[in-house]
């Protein structure tokens, strides 16, 4: 077993066979002076998914050398390696291996910054591309900015205007740090303009998730997890945000509502590691007795579930974008959203907005299901044209090298 695997086994008790094959390579790459160098940054599950098409598009250019960094923020095989396989992401050139249980945000951000600075100093890229709003995104963008490297931010400009969310803090700071802002839609560009970002630095080119979906669309399954699944007649649930799972009473109340729902319609719930830990710690496993639970699932399975669900119930930003593309109504387990235009009417109700609840949202959805479906379908092309977004972003990036 190599040292990295050994350390990981000590921390997480994984067997060596589970040890992540994408965490092995460690070498300095000599710069090809005829090529411009771009560093693409990965670290969490949504970044593996949403950066895959950008990586494929950049890899097509002969005059661009692409280096991939993986911070290791997500380290379980089912949260990381599986997506490299499904989306054919090349092995990272550098792995920071910051994986650690229950570290604070400051510790995680700091550890990533220290490793990023070291790698960026030796790699000297012409552009550093970060995506989304996670600690990985902020930490690498901050390290790169301090080294006066050009930072491009994909998924720029989304705002829920609630700074109690770590992701919102990260997004706001990223607007200051990035030099190039790839906003998915015009309303996100507006947010950036309000914050003083220069118009010429913002490019509205869609969201690469439409290309990620296109990569696997021919592999989607009719019925998952069981052949007996009734299409269009189940709820697909995911849950991981700190404000929903870290508080025992809140988590208990969500699980109680889901369990009541499951009396009438199947509820399929793959459980995020963070949520799993909280369920165990708070002794809430019994609340799941009538829910179809499983460990985190792959991208093909997740999209298959979204495509055929009656509705998605989730606090995930990624699932909202994917539900938009498939036109599947959603109930968002949050009081606010970065996509208020989708939260009008019944397409995507906010379960924790004032005076609302999961039960109330489900009742309203059931009574207005056809309207909800039509409203959500209107957003199926909102995030861009498949097979165009990533190539347009990559071409733009190359044009400014
Ligand atoms: C992070 C992102 C969030 C994103 C989500 C997708 C930040 C601030 N949050 O939240 O925006 O929507 O990823 O999943 O960056 N853990 C494991 N195994 C893993 C990964 C995490 O056990 O593979 C554990 C960690 O040890 C920690 C907890 O889950 O105890 C939280 O992990 P972390 O990556 O900090 O945040 P997420 O909740 O996944």
GROMACS .gro file of C-alpha atoms and ligand atoms in nm:
model
  440
    1UNK     CA    1   0.000   0.000   0.000
    2UNK     CA    2   0.141   0.345  -0.081
    3UNK     CA    3   0.178   0.605   0.193
    4UNK     CA    4  -0.129   0.804   0.092
    5UNK     CA    5  -0.343   0.492   0.106
    6UNK     CA    6  -0.193   0.395   0.438
    7UNK     CA    7  -0.275   0.733   0.593
    8UNK     CA    8  -0.628   0.720   0.456
    9UNK     CA    9  -0.685   0.372   0.596
   10UNK     CA   10  -0.574   0.493   0.938
   11UNK     CA   11  -0.813   0.785   0.931
   12UNK     CA   12  -1.122   0.626   0.778
   13UNK     CA   13  -1.073   0.256   0.831
   14UNK     CA   14  -1.114   0.186   0.456
   15UNK     CA   15  -0.966  -0.136   0.323
   16UNK     CA   16  -0.679  -0.102   0.079
   17UNK     CA   17  -0.905  -0.232  -0.201
   18UNK     CA   18  -1.135   0.064  -0.140
   19UNK     CA   19  -0.839   0.302  -0.152
   20UNK     CA   20  -0.893   0.564  -0.416
   21UNK     CA   21  -0.693   0.492  -0.729
   22UNK     CA   22  -0.708   0.859  -0.827
   23UNK     CA   23  -0.503   0.954  -0.523
   24UNK     CA   24  -0.177   0.798  -0.628
   25UNK     CA   25   0.000   1.014  -0.880
   26UNK     CA   26   0.234   1.281  -0.745
   27UNK     CA   27   0.483   1.437  -0.983
   28UNK     CA   28   0.601   1.777  -1.101
   29UNK     CA   29   0.516   1.839  -1.465
   30UNK     CA   30   0.771   2.040  -1.662
   31UNK     CA   31   0.600   2.321  -1.844
   32UNK     CA   32   0.579   2.290  -2.223
   33UNK     CA   33   0.674   2.643  -2.333
   34UNK     CA   34   0.467   2.608  -2.653
   35UNK     CA   35   0.152   2.553  -2.457
   36UNK     CA   36  -0.056   2.759  -2.218
   37UNK     CA   37  -0.128   2.585  -1.891
   38UNK     CA   38  -0.469   2.563  -1.724
   39UNK     CA   39  -0.534   2.413  -1.382
   40UNK     CA   40  -0.885   2.269  -1.327
   41UNK     CA   41  -0.986   2.220  -0.965
   42UNK     CA   42  -1.201   1.935  -0.831
   43UNK     CA   43  -1.282   1.829  -0.476
   44UNK     CA   44  -1.648   1.753  -0.411
   45UNK     CA   45  -1.911   1.535  -0.574
   46UNK     CA   46  -2.084   1.819  -0.767
   47UNK     CA   47  -1.746   1.938  -0.897
   48UNK     CA   48  -1.653   1.596  -1.034
   49UNK     CA   49  -1.987   1.597  -1.216
   50UNK     CA   50  -2.002   1.957  -1.338
   51UNK     CA   51  -1.634   1.999  -1.429
   52UNK     CA   52  -1.615   1.676  -1.634
   53UNK     CA   53  -1.736   1.834  -1.960
   54UNK     CA   54  -1.511   2.139  -1.909
   55UNK     CA   55  -1.211   1.905  -1.867
   56UNK     CA   56  -1.304   1.713  -2.183
   57UNK     CA   57  -1.346   2.036  -2.380
   58UNK     CA   58  -1.012   2.183  -2.262
   59UNK     CA   59  -0.833   1.856  -2.336
   60UNK     CA   60  -0.927   1.891  -2.703
   61UNK     CA   61  -0.696   2.192  -2.753
   62UNK     CA   62  -0.344   2.102  -2.873
   63UNK     CA   63  -0.203   2.433  -2.753
   64UNK     CA   64  -0.339   2.398  -2.399
   65UNK     CA   65  -0.189   2.182  -2.127
   66UNK     CA   66  -0.448   2.090  -1.866
   67UNK     CA   67  -0.352   1.996  -1.511
   68UNK     CA   68  -0.616   1.860  -1.275
   69UNK     CA   69  -0.603   1.916  -0.899
   70UNK     CA   70  -0.822   1.710  -0.667
   71UNK     CA   71  -0.838   1.856  -0.317
   72UNK     CA   72  -0.991   1.538  -0.173
   73UNK     CA   73  -1.267   1.724   0.016
   74UNK     CA   74  -1.487   1.429  -0.078
   75UNK     CA   75  -1.299   1.106  -0.038
   76UNK     CA   76  -1.540   0.814   0.000
   77UNK     CA   77  -1.540   0.601  -0.317
   78UNK     CA   78  -1.913   0.662  -0.358
   79UNK     CA   79  -1.862   1.039  -0.328
   80UNK     CA   80  -1.564   1.065  -0.562
   81UNK     CA   81  -1.402   0.779  -0.756
   82UNK     CA   82  -1.730   0.653  -0.901
   83UNK     CA   83  -1.778   0.984  -1.087
   84UNK     CA   84  -1.429   0.970  -1.240
   85UNK     CA   85  -1.528   0.634  -1.389
   86UNK     CA   86  -1.879   0.731  -1.501
   87UNK     CA   87  -1.774   1.059  -1.661
   88UNK     CA   88  -1.430   0.944  -1.787
   89UNK     CA   89  -1.243   1.212  -1.593
   90UNK     CA   90  -0.864   1.168  -1.631
   91UNK     CA   91  -0.656   1.086  -1.326
   92UNK     CA   92  -0.569   1.407  -1.137
   93UNK     CA   93  -0.212   1.538  -1.170
   94UNK     CA   94  -0.210   1.649  -0.808
   95UNK     CA   95  -0.403   1.521  -0.507
   96UNK     CA   96  -0.411   1.736  -0.194
   97UNK     CA   97  -0.565   1.459   0.018
   98UNK     CA   98  -0.716   1.688   0.276
   99UNK     CA   99  -0.983   1.430   0.365
  100UNK     CA  100  -1.050   1.429   0.736
  101UNK     CA  101  -1.355   1.360   0.948
  102UNK     CA  102  -1.529   1.644   1.127
  103UNK     CA  103  -1.281   1.922   1.056
  104UNK     CA  104  -1.405   2.280   1.082
  105UNK     CA  105  -1.457   2.494   0.773
  106UNK     CA  106  -1.155   2.707   0.862
  107UNK     CA  107  -0.935   2.400   0.900
  108UNK     CA  108  -1.055   2.248   0.574
  109UNK     CA  109  -1.018   2.576   0.384
  110UNK     CA  110  -0.675   2.635   0.538
  111UNK     CA  111  -0.546   2.287   0.459
  112UNK     CA  112  -0.656   2.322   0.097
  113UNK     CA  113  -0.500   2.670   0.069
  114UNK     CA  114  -0.162   2.549   0.196
  115UNK     CA  115  -0.149   2.263  -0.053
  116UNK     CA  116  -0.285   2.477  -0.337
  117UNK     CA  117  -0.023   2.746  -0.286
  118UNK     CA  118   0.257   2.491  -0.303
  119UNK     CA  119   0.126   2.328  -0.620
  120UNK     CA  120   0.042   2.656  -0.793
  121UNK     CA  121   0.388   2.795  -0.719
  122UNK     CA  122   0.550   2.500  -0.889
  123UNK     CA  123   0.298   2.459  -1.175
  124UNK     CA  124   0.266   2.831  -1.264
  125UNK     CA  125  -0.060   2.802  -1.460
  126UNK     CA  126  -0.192   3.075  -1.690
  127UNK     CA  127  -0.547   3.025  -1.559
  128UNK     CA  128  -0.692   2.844  -1.258
  129UNK     CA  129  -1.051   2.724  -1.314
  130UNK     CA  130  -1.271   2.671  -1.010
  131UNK     CA  131  -1.637   2.569  -1.002
  132UNK     CA  132  -1.929   2.613  -0.766
  133UNK     CA  133  -1.939   2.738  -0.408
  134UNK     CA  134  -1.764   2.484  -0.188
  135UNK     CA  135  -1.469   2.524   0.047
  136UNK     CA  136  -1.255   2.372  -0.229
  137UNK     CA  137  -1.364   2.649  -0.469
  138UNK     CA  138  -1.293   2.931  -0.225
  139UNK     CA  139  -0.964   2.793  -0.091
  140UNK     CA  140  -0.799   2.739  -0.428
  141UNK     CA  141  -0.930   3.069  -0.570
  142UNK     CA  142  -0.792   3.256  -0.268
  143UNK     CA  143  -0.452   3.086  -0.287
  144UNK     CA  144  -0.435   3.155  -0.662
  145UNK     CA  145  -0.539   3.521  -0.626
  146UNK     CA  146  -0.272   3.581  -0.365
  147UNK     CA  147  -0.019   3.449  -0.615
  148UNK     CA  148  -0.164   3.691  -0.872
  149UNK     CA  149  -0.279   3.408  -1.095
  150UNK     CA  150  -0.584   3.453  -1.317
  151UNK     CA  151  -0.892   3.281  -1.171
  152UNK     CA  152  -1.194   3.173  -1.378
  153UNK     CA  153  -1.510   3.089  -1.185
  154UNK     CA  154  -1.775   2.861  -1.332
  155UNK     CA  155  -2.130   2.890  -1.188
  156UNK     CA  156  -2.067   3.250  -1.088
  157UNK     CA  157  -2.333   3.486  -0.955
  158UNK     CA  158  -2.594   3.265  -0.785
  159UNK     CA  159  -2.719   3.430  -0.464
  160UNK     CA  160  -2.976   3.334  -0.201
  161UNK     CA  161  -2.892   3.645   0.006
  162UNK     CA  162  -2.851   3.443   0.325
  163UNK     CA  163  -2.501   3.459   0.466
  164UNK     CA  164  -2.572   3.193   0.729
  165UNK     CA  165  -2.502   2.942   0.450
  166UNK     CA  166  -2.130   2.864   0.412
  167UNK     CA  167  -2.187   2.833   0.037
  168UNK     CA  168  -2.327   3.190   0.014
  169UNK     CA  169  -2.021   3.329   0.193
  170UNK     CA  170  -1.800   3.137  -0.049
  171UNK     CA  171  -1.994   3.268  -0.351
  172UNK     CA  172  -1.977   3.631  -0.242
  173UNK     CA  173  -1.603   3.607  -0.178
  174UNK     CA  174  -1.550   3.434  -0.512
  175UNK     CA  175  -1.705   3.731  -0.692
  176UNK     CA  176  -1.422   3.943  -0.551
  177UNK     CA  177  -1.149   3.689  -0.617
  178UNK     CA  178  -1.225   3.576  -0.972
  179UNK     CA  179  -1.104   3.757  -1.283
  180UNK     CA  180  -1.344   3.582  -1.520
  181UNK     CA  181  -1.699   3.498  -1.418
  182UNK     CA  182  -1.893   3.235  -1.611
  183UNK     CA  183  -2.252   3.300  -1.505
  184UNK     CA  184  -2.505   3.037  -1.611
  185UNK     CA  185  -2.796   3.279  -1.667
  186UNK     CA  186  -2.866   3.654  -1.700
  187UNK     CA  187  -3.015   3.687  -1.349
  188UNK     CA  188  -2.686   3.564  -1.200
  189UNK     CA  189  -2.497   3.818  -1.410
  190UNK     CA  190  -2.722   4.087  -1.260
  191UNK     CA  191  -2.623   3.978  -0.909
  192UNK     CA  192  -2.256   4.014  -1.000
  193UNK     CA  193  -2.312   4.357  -1.155
  194UNK     CA  194  -2.488   4.469  -0.833
  195UNK     CA  195  -2.179   4.365  -0.639
  196UNK     CA  196  -1.960   4.578  -0.862
  197UNK     CA  197  -1.811   4.314  -1.091
  198UNK     CA  198  -1.716   4.467  -1.424
  199UNK     CA  199  -1.954   4.386  -1.709
  200UNK     CA  200  -1.666   4.289  -1.938
  201UNK     CA  201  -1.553   4.016  -1.694
  202UNK     CA  202  -1.892   3.837  -1.690
  203UNK     CA  203  -1.984   3.581  -1.958
  204UNK     CA  204  -2.328   3.421  -1.966
  205UNK     CA  205  -2.266   3.088  -2.137
  206UNK     CA  206  -2.503   2.846  -1.959
  207UNK     CA  207  -2.427   2.576  -1.703
  208UNK     CA  208  -2.202   2.277  -1.785
  209UNK     CA  209  -2.440   2.040  -1.602
  210UNK     CA  210  -2.641   2.015  -1.928
  211UNK     CA  211  -2.331   1.861  -2.089
  212UNK     CA  212  -2.268   1.632  -1.791
  213UNK     CA  213  -2.621   1.498  -1.836
  214UNK     CA  214  -2.558   1.455  -2.211
  215UNK     CA  215  -2.245   1.246  -2.140
  216UNK     CA  216  -2.445   0.978  -1.955
  217UNK     CA  217  -2.795   1.021  -2.102
  218UNK     CA  218  -2.781   0.704  -2.314
  219UNK     CA  219  -2.695   0.501  -2.002
  220UNK     CA  220  -2.996   0.608  -1.791
  221UNK     CA  221  -3.191   0.323  -1.636
  222UNK     CA  222  -3.567   0.275  -1.673
  223UNK     CA  223  -3.620   0.148  -1.323
  224UNK     CA  224  -3.388   0.197  -1.029
  225UNK     CA  225  -3.332   0.063  -0.761
  226UNK     CA  226  -3.584  -0.212  -0.837
  227UNK     CA  227  -3.747  -0.351  -1.152
  228UNK     CA  228  -4.075  -0.312  -0.965
  229UNK     CA  229  -4.044   0.069  -0.937
  230UNK     CA  230  -4.354   0.240  -1.068
  231UNK     CA  231  -4.241   0.515  -1.306
  232UNK     CA  232  -4.358   0.862  -1.206
  233UNK     CA  233  -4.483   0.738  -0.869
  234UNK     CA  234  -4.203   0.790  -0.618
  235UNK     CA  235  -4.026   1.072  -0.440
  236UNK     CA  236  -3.650   1.095  -0.483
  237UNK     CA  237  -3.500   1.247  -0.167
  238UNK     CA  238  -3.151   1.376  -0.082
  239UNK     CA  239  -3.042   1.571   0.223
  240UNK     CA  240  -2.703   1.699   0.338
  241UNK     CA  241  -2.701   2.072   0.423
  242UNK     CA  242  -2.568   2.154   0.770
  243UNK     CA  243  -2.879   2.351   0.872
  244UNK     CA  244  -3.098   2.043   0.800
  245UNK     CA  245  -2.889   1.759   0.936
  246UNK     CA  246  -2.667   1.894   1.217
  247UNK     CA  247  -2.963   1.990   1.439
  248UNK     CA  248  -3.123   1.674   1.592
  249UNK     CA  249  -3.475   1.823   1.619
  250UNK     CA  250  -3.472   1.953   1.262
  251UNK     CA  251  -3.343   1.624   1.123
  252UNK     CA  252  -3.597   1.430   1.329
  253UNK     CA  253  -3.882   1.644   1.200
  254UNK     CA  254  -3.771   1.605   0.834
  255UNK     CA  255  -3.740   1.227   0.869
  256UNK     CA  256  -4.084   1.211   1.037
  257UNK     CA  257  -4.241   1.399   0.743
  258UNK     CA  258  -4.064   1.175   0.491
  259UNK     CA  259  -4.177   0.866   0.676
  260UNK     CA  260  -4.540   0.991   0.666
  261UNK     CA  261  -4.505   1.053   0.293
  262UNK     CA  262  -4.373   0.700   0.246
  263UNK     CA  263  -4.706   0.562   0.376
  264UNK     CA  264  -4.868   0.681   0.052
  265UNK     CA  265  -4.591   0.685  -0.211
  266UNK     CA  266  -4.248   0.521  -0.233
  267UNK     CA  267  -3.965   0.740  -0.099
  268UNK     CA  268  -3.615   0.662  -0.232
  269UNK     CA  269  -3.338   0.815  -0.019
  270UNK     CA  270  -2.964   0.764  -0.086
  271UNK     CA  271  -2.795   0.896   0.229
  272UNK     CA  272  -2.501   1.140   0.219
  273UNK     CA  273  -2.216   1.043   0.460
  274UNK     CA  274  -2.267   1.359   0.665
  275UNK     CA  275  -2.639   1.280   0.706
  276UNK     CA  276  -2.568   0.914   0.783
  277UNK     CA  277  -2.334   1.017   1.064
  278UNK     CA  278  -2.597   1.251   1.212
  279UNK     CA  279  -2.878   0.991   1.187
  280UNK     CA  280  -2.664   0.745   1.378
  281UNK     CA  281  -2.536   0.995   1.633
  282UNK     CA  282  -2.889   1.123   1.710
  283UNK     CA  283  -3.037   0.771   1.724
  284UNK     CA  284  -3.285   0.838   1.441
  285UNK     CA  285  -3.241   0.520   1.236
  286UNK     CA  286  -3.589   0.391   1.328
  287UNK     CA  287  -3.750   0.687   1.148
  288UNK     CA  288  -3.630   0.535   0.821
  289UNK     CA  289  -3.822   0.205   0.860
  290UNK     CA  290  -4.058   0.252   0.562
  291UNK     CA  291  -3.819   0.452   0.340
  292UNK     CA  292  -3.608   0.291   0.064
  293UNK     CA  293  -3.263   0.398   0.182
  294UNK     CA  294  -2.922   0.324   0.032
  295UNK     CA  295  -2.565   0.445   0.036
  296UNK     CA  296  -2.475   0.735  -0.201
  297UNK     CA  297  -2.547   0.639  -0.562
  298UNK     CA  298  -2.370   0.711  -0.891
  299UNK     CA  299  -2.455   0.981  -1.144
  300UNK     CA  300  -2.638   0.750  -1.385
  301UNK     CA  301  -2.858   0.619  -1.103
  302UNK     CA  302  -2.924   0.966  -0.964
  303UNK     CA  303  -3.027   1.109  -1.303
  304UNK     CA  304  -3.240   0.800  -1.372
  305UNK     CA  305  -3.424   0.861  -1.044
  306UNK     CA  306  -3.478   1.229  -1.123
  307UNK     CA  307  -3.606   1.159  -1.474
  308UNK     CA  308  -3.880   0.920  -1.359
  309UNK     CA  309  -3.968   1.065  -1.016
  310UNK     CA  310  -4.310   1.204  -0.928
  311UNK     CA  311  -4.107   1.478  -0.759
  312UNK     CA  312  -3.763   1.540  -0.613
  313UNK     CA  313  -3.738   1.648  -0.247
  314UNK     CA  314  -3.392   1.781  -0.168
  315UNK     CA  315  -3.170   2.057  -0.030
  316UNK     CA  316  -2.916   2.010  -0.311
  317UNK     CA  317  -2.838   2.281  -0.565
  318UNK     CA  318  -2.718   2.017  -0.811
  319UNK     CA  319  -3.044   1.824  -0.800
  320UNK     CA  320  -3.243   2.141  -0.864
  321UNK     CA  321  -3.048   2.209  -1.186
  322UNK     CA  322  -3.092   1.848  -1.296
  323UNK     CA  323  -3.465   1.853  -1.210
  324UNK     CA  324  -3.498   2.165  -1.426
  325UNK     CA  325  -3.337   1.988  -1.722
  326UNK     CA  326  -3.570   1.685  -1.686
  327UNK     CA  327  -3.878   1.895  -1.605
  328UNK     CA  328  -3.939   1.708  -1.278
  329UNK     CA  329  -4.114   1.913  -1.006
  330UNK     CA  330  -3.912   1.965  -0.688
  331UNK     CA  331  -3.966   2.058  -0.326
  332UNK     CA  332  -3.657   2.234  -0.194
  333UNK     CA  333  -3.571   2.173   0.172
  334UNK     CA  334  -3.454   2.530   0.227
  335UNK     CA  335  -3.606   2.867   0.314
  336UNK     CA  336  -3.443   3.033   0.011
  337UNK     CA  337  -3.275   2.956  -0.319
  338UNK     CA  338  -3.028   3.089  -0.574
  339UNK     CA  339  -3.297   3.026  -0.837
  340UNK     CA  340  -3.601   3.236  -0.726
  341UNK     CA  341  -3.734   3.239  -1.083
  342UNK     CA  342  -3.790   2.860  -1.060
  343UNK     CA  343  -3.948   2.887  -0.714
  344UNK     CA  344  -4.257   3.070  -0.847
  345UNK     CA  345  -4.579   2.866  -0.837
  346UNK     CA  346  -4.558   2.489  -0.789
  347UNK     CA  347  -4.250   2.392  -0.996
  348UNK     CA  348  -4.009   2.424  -0.703
  349UNK     CA  349  -4.168   2.507  -0.370
  350UNK     CA  350  -3.949   2.611  -0.077
  351UNK     CA  351  -4.052   2.383   0.210
  352UNK     CA  352  -3.891   2.595   0.480
  353UNK     CA  353  -4.000   2.938   0.362
  354UNK     CA  354  -4.214   3.119   0.616
  355UNK     CA  355  -4.544   2.939   0.689
  356UNK     CA  356  -4.454   2.640   0.475
  357UNK     CA  357  -4.377   2.274   0.549
  358UNK     CA  358  -4.292   1.958   0.359
  359UNK     CA  359  -4.645   1.822   0.413
  360UNK     CA  360  -4.808   2.145   0.292
  361UNK     CA  361  -4.585   2.155  -0.019
  362UNK     CA  362  -4.669   1.793  -0.105
  363UNK     CA  363  -5.042   1.863  -0.067
  364UNK     CA  364  -5.018   2.166  -0.296
  365UNK     CA  365  -4.808   1.975  -0.547
  366UNK     CA  366  -5.056   1.685  -0.556
  367UNK     CA  367  -5.349   1.922  -0.614
  368UNK     CA  368  -5.164   2.115  -0.886
  369UNK     CA  369  -4.942   1.847  -1.032
  370UNK     CA  370  -5.008   1.912  -1.403
  371UNK     CA  371  -4.944   2.284  -1.359
  372UNK     CA  372  -4.622   2.209  -1.168
  373UNK     CA  373  -4.501   1.975  -1.441
  374UNK     CA  374  -4.570   2.230  -1.717
  375UNK     CA  375  -4.398   2.507  -1.517
  376UNK     CA  376  -4.088   2.297  -1.454
  377UNK     CA  377  -4.072   2.185  -1.819
  378UNK     CA  378  -4.034   2.553  -1.915
  379UNK     CA  379  -3.691   2.542  -1.751
  380UNK     CA  380  -3.564   2.238  -1.939
  381UNK     CA  381  -3.354   2.453  -2.175
  382UNK     CA  382  -3.291   2.740  -1.931
  383UNK     CA  383  -2.935   2.630  -1.846
  384UNK     CA  384  -2.817   2.606  -2.207
  385UNK     CA  385  -2.793   2.376  -2.506
  386UNK     CA  386  -2.641   2.031  -2.439
  387UNK     CA  387  -2.297   1.971  -2.591
  388UNK     CA  388  -2.245   2.346  -2.638
  389UNK     CA  389  -2.194   2.498  -2.294
  390UNK     CA  390  -1.860   2.344  -2.193
  391UNK     CA  391  -1.707   2.390  -2.538
  392UNK     CA  392  -1.814   2.757  -2.541
  393UNK     CA  393  -1.665   2.816  -2.196
  394UNK     CA  394  -1.343   2.633  -2.292
  395UNK     CA  395  -1.312   2.827  -2.620
  396UNK     CA  396  -1.361   3.155  -2.439
  397UNK     CA  397  -1.098   3.061  -2.181
  398UNK     CA  398  -0.851   2.972  -2.454
  399UNK     CA  399  -0.918   3.301  -2.634
  400UNK     CA  400  -0.801   3.501  -2.330
  401UNK     CA  401  -0.484   3.300  -2.261
  402LIG     C1  402  -2.006   2.000   0.057
  402LIG     C2  403  -2.023   2.145   0.015
  402LIG     C3  404  -2.166   2.166  -0.033
  402LIG     C4  405  -2.201   2.068  -0.142
  402LIG     C5  406  -2.177   1.927  -0.091
  402LIG     C6  407  -2.208   1.821  -0.192
  402LIG     C7  408  -1.889   2.312   0.139
  402LIG     C8  409  -1.900   2.421   0.237
  402LIG     N1  410  -2.002   2.237   0.127
  402LIG     O1  411  -2.091   1.976   0.167
  402LIG     O2  412  -2.180   2.297  -0.083
  402LIG     O3  413  -2.338   2.083  -0.176
  402LIG     O4  414  -2.040   1.915  -0.052
  402LIG     O5  415  -2.206   1.695  -0.130
  402LIG     O6  416  -1.787   2.292   0.077
  402LIG     N2  417  -1.773   1.318   0.448
  402LIG     C9  418  -1.753   1.182   0.440
  402LIG     N3  419  -1.716   1.131   0.319
  402LIG    C10  420  -1.700   1.209   0.207
  402LIG    C11  421  -1.723   1.347   0.219
  402LIG    C12  422  -1.761   1.401   0.340
  402LIG     O7  423  -1.767   1.108   0.536
  402LIG     O8  424  -1.664   1.157   0.101
  402LIG    C13  425  -1.806   1.377   0.579
  402LIG    C14  426  -1.695   1.469   0.626
  402LIG     O9  427  -1.598   1.402   0.694
  402LIG    C15  428  -1.772   1.567   0.712
  402LIG    C16  429  -1.909   1.573   0.646
  402LIG    O10  430  -1.923   1.456   0.566
  402LIG    O11  431  -1.786   1.516   0.842
  402LIG    C17  432  -1.926   1.698   0.562
  402LIG    O12  433  -1.839   1.697   0.449
  402LIG     P1  434  -1.801   1.832   0.370
  402LIG    O13  435  -1.732   1.799   0.245
  402LIG    O14  436  -1.738   1.927   0.463
  402LIG    O15  437  -1.940   1.899   0.340
  402LIG     P2  438  -2.068   1.848   0.262
  402LIG    O16  439  -2.177   1.842   0.362
  402LIG    O17  440  -2.047   1.727   0.176
   0.00000   0.00000   0.00000
